[in-house]
PDB file of C-alpha atoms in Angstrom:
ATOM      1  CA  MET W   1     -11.279  22.998 -93.945  1.00 45.00           C
ATOM      2  CA  LYS W   2     -11.852  20.315 -91.329  1.00 44.00           C
ATOM      3  CA  ARG W   3      -8.652  21.373 -89.491  1.00 44.00           C
ATOM      4  CA  ILE W   4      -9.752  25.003 -89.391  1.00 42.00           C
ATOM      5  CA  ALA W   5     -13.134  24.062 -87.934  1.00 38.00           C
ATOM      6  CA  THR W   6     -11.494  21.798 -85.342  1.00 37.00           C
ATOM      7  CA  GLY W   7      -8.953  24.498 -84.447  1.00 40.00           C
ATOM      8  CA  ALA W   8     -11.713  27.076 -84.097  1.00 35.00           C
ATOM      9  CA  ALA W   9     -13.701  24.756 -81.843  1.00 38.00           C
ATOM     10  CA  LEU W  10     -10.643  24.130 -79.659  1.00 35.00           C
ATOM     11  CA  THR W  11      -9.959  27.869 -79.420  1.00 37.00           C
ATOM     12  CA  VAL W  12     -13.559  28.616 -78.414  1.00 37.00           C
ATOM     13  CA  GLY W  13     -13.427  25.805 -75.829  1.00 40.00           C
ATOM     14  CA  ALA W  14     -10.160  27.108 -74.384  1.00 40.00           C
ATOM     15  CA  LEU W  15     -11.572  30.646 -74.149  1.00 36.00           C
ATOM     16  CA  ALA W  16     -14.679  29.337 -72.408  1.00 38.00           C
ATOM     17  CA  VAL W  17     -12.587  27.468 -69.824  1.00 38.00           C
ATOM     18  CA  THR W  18     -10.414  30.555 -69.304  1.00 39.00           C
ATOM     19  CA  GLY W  19     -13.547  32.660 -68.800  1.00 40.00           C
ATOM     20  CA  LEU W  20     -14.784  30.242 -66.161  1.00 39.00           C
ATOM     21  CA  ALA W  21     -11.473  30.356 -64.341  1.00 41.00           C
ATOM     22  CA  PHE W  22     -11.650  34.150 -64.080  1.00 44.00           C
ATOM     23  CA  ALA W  23     -15.377  34.481 -63.438  1.00 43.00           C
ATOM     24  CA  PRO W  24     -16.130  36.254 -60.155  1.00 46.00           C
ATOM     25  CA  ALA W  25     -17.175  34.078 -57.255  1.00 45.00           C
ATOM     26  CA  ALA W  26     -20.869  34.108 -56.445  1.00 51.00           C
ATOM     27  CA  LEU W  27     -21.760  35.991 -53.298  1.00 67.00           C
ATOM     28  CA  ALA W  28     -23.679  34.211 -50.625  1.00 88.00           C
ATOM     29  CA  VAL W  29     -25.464  35.004 -47.419  1.00 96.00           C
ATOM     30  CA  THR W  30     -25.363  32.598 -44.501  1.00 97.00           C
ATOM     31  CA  PRO W  31     -27.609  31.289 -43.231  1.00 98.00           C
ATOM     32  CA  GLU W  32     -30.039  31.456 -46.144  1.00 97.00           C
ATOM     33  CA  THR W  33     -33.035  30.888 -43.857  1.00 98.00           C
ATOM     34  CA  ALA W  34     -33.600  31.716 -40.203  1.00 98.00           C
ATOM     35  CA  THR W  35     -36.553  31.248 -37.890  1.00 98.00           C
ATOM     36  CA  LEU W  36     -37.818  33.578 -35.208  1.00 97.00           C
ATOM     37  CA  ASN W  37     -40.768  34.085 -32.914  1.00 96.00           C
ATOM     38  CA  ALA W  38     -42.682  37.291 -33.448  1.00 95.00           C
ATOM     39  CA  ASP W  39     -45.354  39.230 -31.603  1.00 96.00           C
ATOM     40  CA  CYS W  40     -47.803  41.096 -33.833  1.00 94.00           C
ATOM     41  CA  GLY W  41     -49.995  42.428 -31.018  1.00 93.00           C
ATOM     42  CA  SER W  42     -53.706  41.775 -31.459  1.00 91.00           C
ATOM     43  CA  PHE W  43     -53.016  40.345 -34.923  1.00 88.00           C
ATOM     44  CA  GLY W  44     -51.313  37.273 -33.464  1.00 89.00           C
ATOM     45  CA  GLY W  45     -47.799  35.985 -33.382  1.00 92.00           C
ATOM     46  CA  GLY W  46     -45.627  32.915 -33.318  1.00 95.00           C
ATOM     47  CA  GLU W  47     -42.970  31.315 -35.483  1.00 96.00           C
ATOM     48  CA  ALA W  48     -41.903  32.891 -38.770  1.00 96.00           C
ATOM     49  CA  SER W  49     -39.149  32.171 -41.263  1.00 97.00           C
ATOM     50  CA  LEU W  50     -36.978  34.717 -43.033  1.00 98.00           C
ATOM     51  CA  THR W  51     -35.207  33.798 -46.264  1.00 98.00           C
ATOM     52  CA  ALA W  52     -32.347  35.960 -47.543  1.00 98.00           C
ATOM     53  CA  THR W  53     -30.702  36.200 -50.960  1.00 97.00           C
ATOM     54  CA  GLN W  54     -27.759  38.297 -52.097  1.00 97.00           C
ATOM     55  CA  SER W  55     -26.414  39.577 -55.404  1.00 95.00           C
ATOM     56  CA  ASP W  56     -23.449  41.925 -54.894  1.00 94.00           C
ATOM     57  CA  THR W  57     -24.718  44.741 -52.630  1.00 95.00           C
ATOM     58  CA  SER W  58     -28.396  43.968 -53.334  1.00 97.00           C
ATOM     59  CA  ALA W  59     -30.253  41.615 -51.037  1.00 98.00           C
ATOM     60  CA  THR W  60     -33.833  40.480 -50.587  1.00 98.00           C
ATOM     61  CA  MET W  61     -35.770  39.160 -47.620  1.00 98.00           C
ATOM     62  CA  THR W  62     -38.937  37.062 -47.719  1.00 98.00           C
ATOM     63  CA  LEU W  63     -40.973  36.408 -44.579  1.00 97.00           C
ATOM     64  CA  LYS W  64     -43.484  33.560 -44.156  1.00 97.00           C
ATOM     65  CA  SER W  65     -45.511  32.744 -41.062  1.00 93.00           C
ATOM     66  CA  SER W  66     -48.225  30.201 -40.352  1.00 88.00           C
ATOM     67  CA  ALA W  67     -48.764  31.890 -36.976  1.00 83.00           C
ATOM     68  CA  VAL W  68     -50.244  34.979 -38.641  1.00 86.00           C
ATOM     69  CA  THR W  69     -52.900  34.430 -41.286  1.00 88.00           C
ATOM     70  CA  ALA W  70     -54.660  36.683 -43.768  1.00 90.00           C
ATOM     71  CA  PRO W  71     -57.930  37.880 -42.165  1.00 86.00           C
ATOM     72  CA  ILE W  72     -59.507  38.359 -45.618  1.00 92.00           C
ATOM     73  CA  ALA W  73     -58.529  37.590 -49.197  1.00 96.00           C
ATOM     74  CA  LEU W  74     -55.621  39.803 -50.243  1.00 96.00           C
ATOM     75  CA  GLY W  75     -54.575  40.550 -53.807  1.00 97.00           C
ATOM     76  CA  GLU W  76     -51.051  40.165 -55.117  1.00 98.00           C
ATOM     77  CA  ASP W  77     -48.797  43.089 -54.164  1.00 98.00           C
ATOM     78  CA  SER W  78     -51.346  44.629 -51.806  1.00 97.00           C
ATOM     79  CA  ILE W  79     -49.269  44.684 -48.595  1.00 97.00           C
ATOM     80  CA  GLN W  80     -46.795  47.552 -48.137  1.00 98.00           C
ATOM     81  CA  SER W  81     -44.027  46.077 -45.970  1.00 98.00           C
ATOM     82  CA  THR W  82     -40.914  47.411 -44.283  1.00 98.00           C
ATOM     83  CA  LEU W  83     -38.592  44.973 -42.554  1.00 98.00           C
ATOM     84  CA  THR W  84     -35.969  46.590 -40.318  1.00 98.00           C
ATOM     85  CA  LEU W  85     -33.027  44.443 -39.229  1.00 98.00           C
ATOM     86  CA  VAL W  86     -30.376  45.407 -36.685  1.00 98.00           C
ATOM     87  CA  LYS W  87     -26.708  45.563 -37.761  1.00 98.00           C
ATOM     88  CA  ALA W  88     -24.174  43.993 -35.414  1.00 97.00           C
ATOM     89  CA  SER W  89     -21.921  47.002 -36.134  1.00 96.00           C
ATOM     90  CA  GLY W  90     -24.663  49.447 -35.104  1.00 96.00           C
ATOM     91  CA  GLY W  91     -27.618  50.939 -36.905  1.00 97.00           C
ATOM     92  CA  THR W  92     -30.248  49.240 -39.010  1.00 98.00           C
ATOM     93  CA  THR W  93     -30.911  48.101 -42.574  1.00 98.00           C
ATOM     94  CA  THR W  94     -34.386  48.272 -44.120  1.00 98.00           C
ATOM     95  CA  PHE W  95     -36.005  46.151 -46.793  1.00 98.00           C
ATOM     96  CA  THR W  96     -39.119  47.779 -48.279  1.00 98.00           C
ATOM     97  CA  ALA W  97     -41.597  46.946 -51.042  1.00 98.00           C
ATOM     98  CA  THR W  98     -45.191  46.166 -51.883  1.00 98.00           C
ATOM     99  CA  GLU W  99     -44.538  42.498 -52.667  1.00 97.00           C
ATOM    100  CA  ASN W 100     -46.714  39.565 -51.673  1.00 98.00           C
ATOM    101  CA  PRO W 101     -48.502  36.678 -53.370  1.00 98.00           C
ATOM    102  CA  ALA W 102     -52.304  36.634 -53.523  1.00 98.00           C
ATOM    103  CA  MET W 103     -53.695  35.093 -50.334  1.00 97.00           C
ATOM    104  CA  ALA W 104     -57.112  33.670 -49.508  1.00 98.00           C
ATOM    105  CA  ALA W 105     -58.648  34.340 -46.097  1.00 95.00           C
ATOM    106  CA  GLY W 106     -56.877  32.083 -43.591  1.00 93.00           C
ATOM    107  CA  ASP W 107     -53.717  31.620 -45.695  1.00 95.00           C
ATOM    108  CA  ASP W 108     -50.305  31.930 -44.049  1.00 94.00           C
ATOM    109  CA  VAL W 109     -48.954  35.465 -44.363  1.00 94.00           C
ATOM    110  CA  GLN W 110     -46.058  35.937 -46.777  1.00 97.00           C
ATOM    111  CA  VAL W 111     -44.356  39.187 -47.765  1.00 98.00           C
ATOM    112  CA  GLY W 112     -41.451  39.696 -50.109  1.00 98.00           C
ATOM    113  CA  PRO W 113     -39.095  39.517 -51.665  1.00 98.00           C
ATOM    114  CA  LEU W 114     -38.313  42.866 -50.058  1.00 98.00           C
ATOM    115  CA  PRO W 115     -35.219  44.527 -51.555  1.00 98.00           C
ATOM    116  CA  GLY W 116     -32.479  46.269 -49.596  1.00 98.00           C
ATOM    117  CA  THR W 117     -28.805  47.171 -49.758  1.00 97.00           C
ATOM    118  CA  VAL W 118     -26.062  45.372 -47.843  1.00 97.00           C
ATOM    119  CA  ALA W 119     -22.295  45.664 -47.560  1.00 96.00           C
ATOM    120  CA  SER W 120     -19.764  42.877 -47.411  1.00 95.00           C
ATOM    121  CA  GLY W 121     -19.520  41.664 -43.822  1.00 96.00           C
ATOM    122  CA  ASP W 122     -22.912  43.011 -42.727  1.00 97.00           C
ATOM    123  CA  SER W 123     -24.407  40.903 -39.946  1.00 98.00           C
ATOM    124  CA  LEU W 124     -28.174  41.452 -39.668  1.00 98.00           C
ATOM    125  CA  GLU W 125     -30.551  40.247 -36.949  1.00 98.00           C
ATOM    126  CA  ALA W 126     -34.359  40.490 -36.653  1.00 98.00           C
ATOM    127  CA  PHE W 127     -34.330  40.769 -32.837  1.00 98.00           C
ATOM    128  CA  GLY W 128     -34.502  44.475 -32.009  1.00 97.00           C
ATOM    129  CA  GLY W 129     -35.940  45.291 -35.439  1.00 97.00           C
ATOM    130  CA  SER W 130     -39.487  45.095 -36.743  1.00 97.00           C
ATOM    131  CA  LEU W 131     -41.777  44.245 -39.629  1.00 97.00           C
ATOM    132  CA  THR W 132     -44.433  46.820 -40.446  1.00 97.00           C
ATOM    133  CA  MET W 133     -47.205  45.811 -42.849  1.00 96.00           C
ATOM    134  CA  SER W 134     -49.868  48.174 -44.115  1.00 96.00           C
ATOM    135  CA  VAL W 135     -53.041  46.564 -45.475  1.00 92.00           C
ATOM    136  CA  PHE W 136     -56.066  48.655 -46.482  1.00 91.00           C
ATOM    137  CA  GLY W 137     -54.847  51.475 -44.227  1.00 92.00           C
ATOM    138  CA  ILE W 138     -54.387  49.207 -41.211  1.00 92.00           C
ATOM    139  CA  THR W 139     -50.831  49.058 -39.882  1.00 95.00           C
ATOM    140  CA  ILE W 140     -49.577  45.846 -38.306  1.00 94.00           C
ATOM    141  CA  THR W 141     -46.225  45.899 -36.496  1.00 96.00           C
ATOM    142  CA  CYS W 142     -44.459  42.683 -35.563  1.00 96.00           C
ATOM    143  CA  THR W 143     -41.347  42.401 -33.408  1.00 97.00           C
ATOM    144  CA  ALA W 144     -39.122  39.415 -32.709  1.00 96.00           C
ATOM    145  CA  THR W 145     -39.362  38.159 -29.134  1.00 97.00           C
ATOM    146  CA  GLY W 146     -35.808  36.774 -29.192  1.00 97.00           C
ATOM    147  CA  PRO W 147     -32.793  36.234 -31.464  1.00 98.00           C
ATOM    148  CA  GLN W 148     -33.293  34.437 -34.759  1.00 97.00           C
ATOM    149  CA  SER W 149     -32.033  30.892 -35.185  1.00 98.00           C
ATOM    150  CA  PRO W 150     -29.497  29.660 -36.227  1.00 98.00           C
ATOM    151  CA  GLY W 151     -28.087  33.197 -36.010  1.00 97.00           C
ATOM    152  CA  PRO W 152     -27.796  36.529 -37.824  1.00 98.00           C
ATOM    153  CA  PHE W 153     -27.565  36.795 -41.603  1.00 98.00           C
ATOM    154  CA  VAL W 154     -23.960  37.457 -42.648  1.00 98.00           C
ATOM    155  CA  PHE W 155     -23.410  38.838 -46.156  1.00 97.00           C
ATOM    156  CA  ASP W 156     -20.298  38.267 -48.306  1.00 93.00           C
TER     157      ASP W 156
END
């Protein structure tokens, strides 16, 4: 009985190792975070960071900026946002959702994660695109004033 249990354990272990050897490689976007300077008109502007994640053809973008602050307290998921990034190959990719944490008046603005679809090899840049946020019927449009650093997001 002891030999059967040991043999079964060895078989399960071998199958687990085999499964790991054939598991698909995780997809990654590089860089994971980029910074940019944005102009949001009369609502302010300055440095912002964009964080990207990828899972197969799905990606998300989260934007945070201490240069733009919440004018009043905002509830969770109260900002409708659309982030449009420019593709190096031509065209644009959009990331859209009503996703944000609750923010007190004066807090740094944060939106996302905003979902979107990407293809392997996509290279996406904020410069030339925009972020549109709608809060209580007021639309705020921000545009990058130059290329993001350290460079465009490239998706596997």
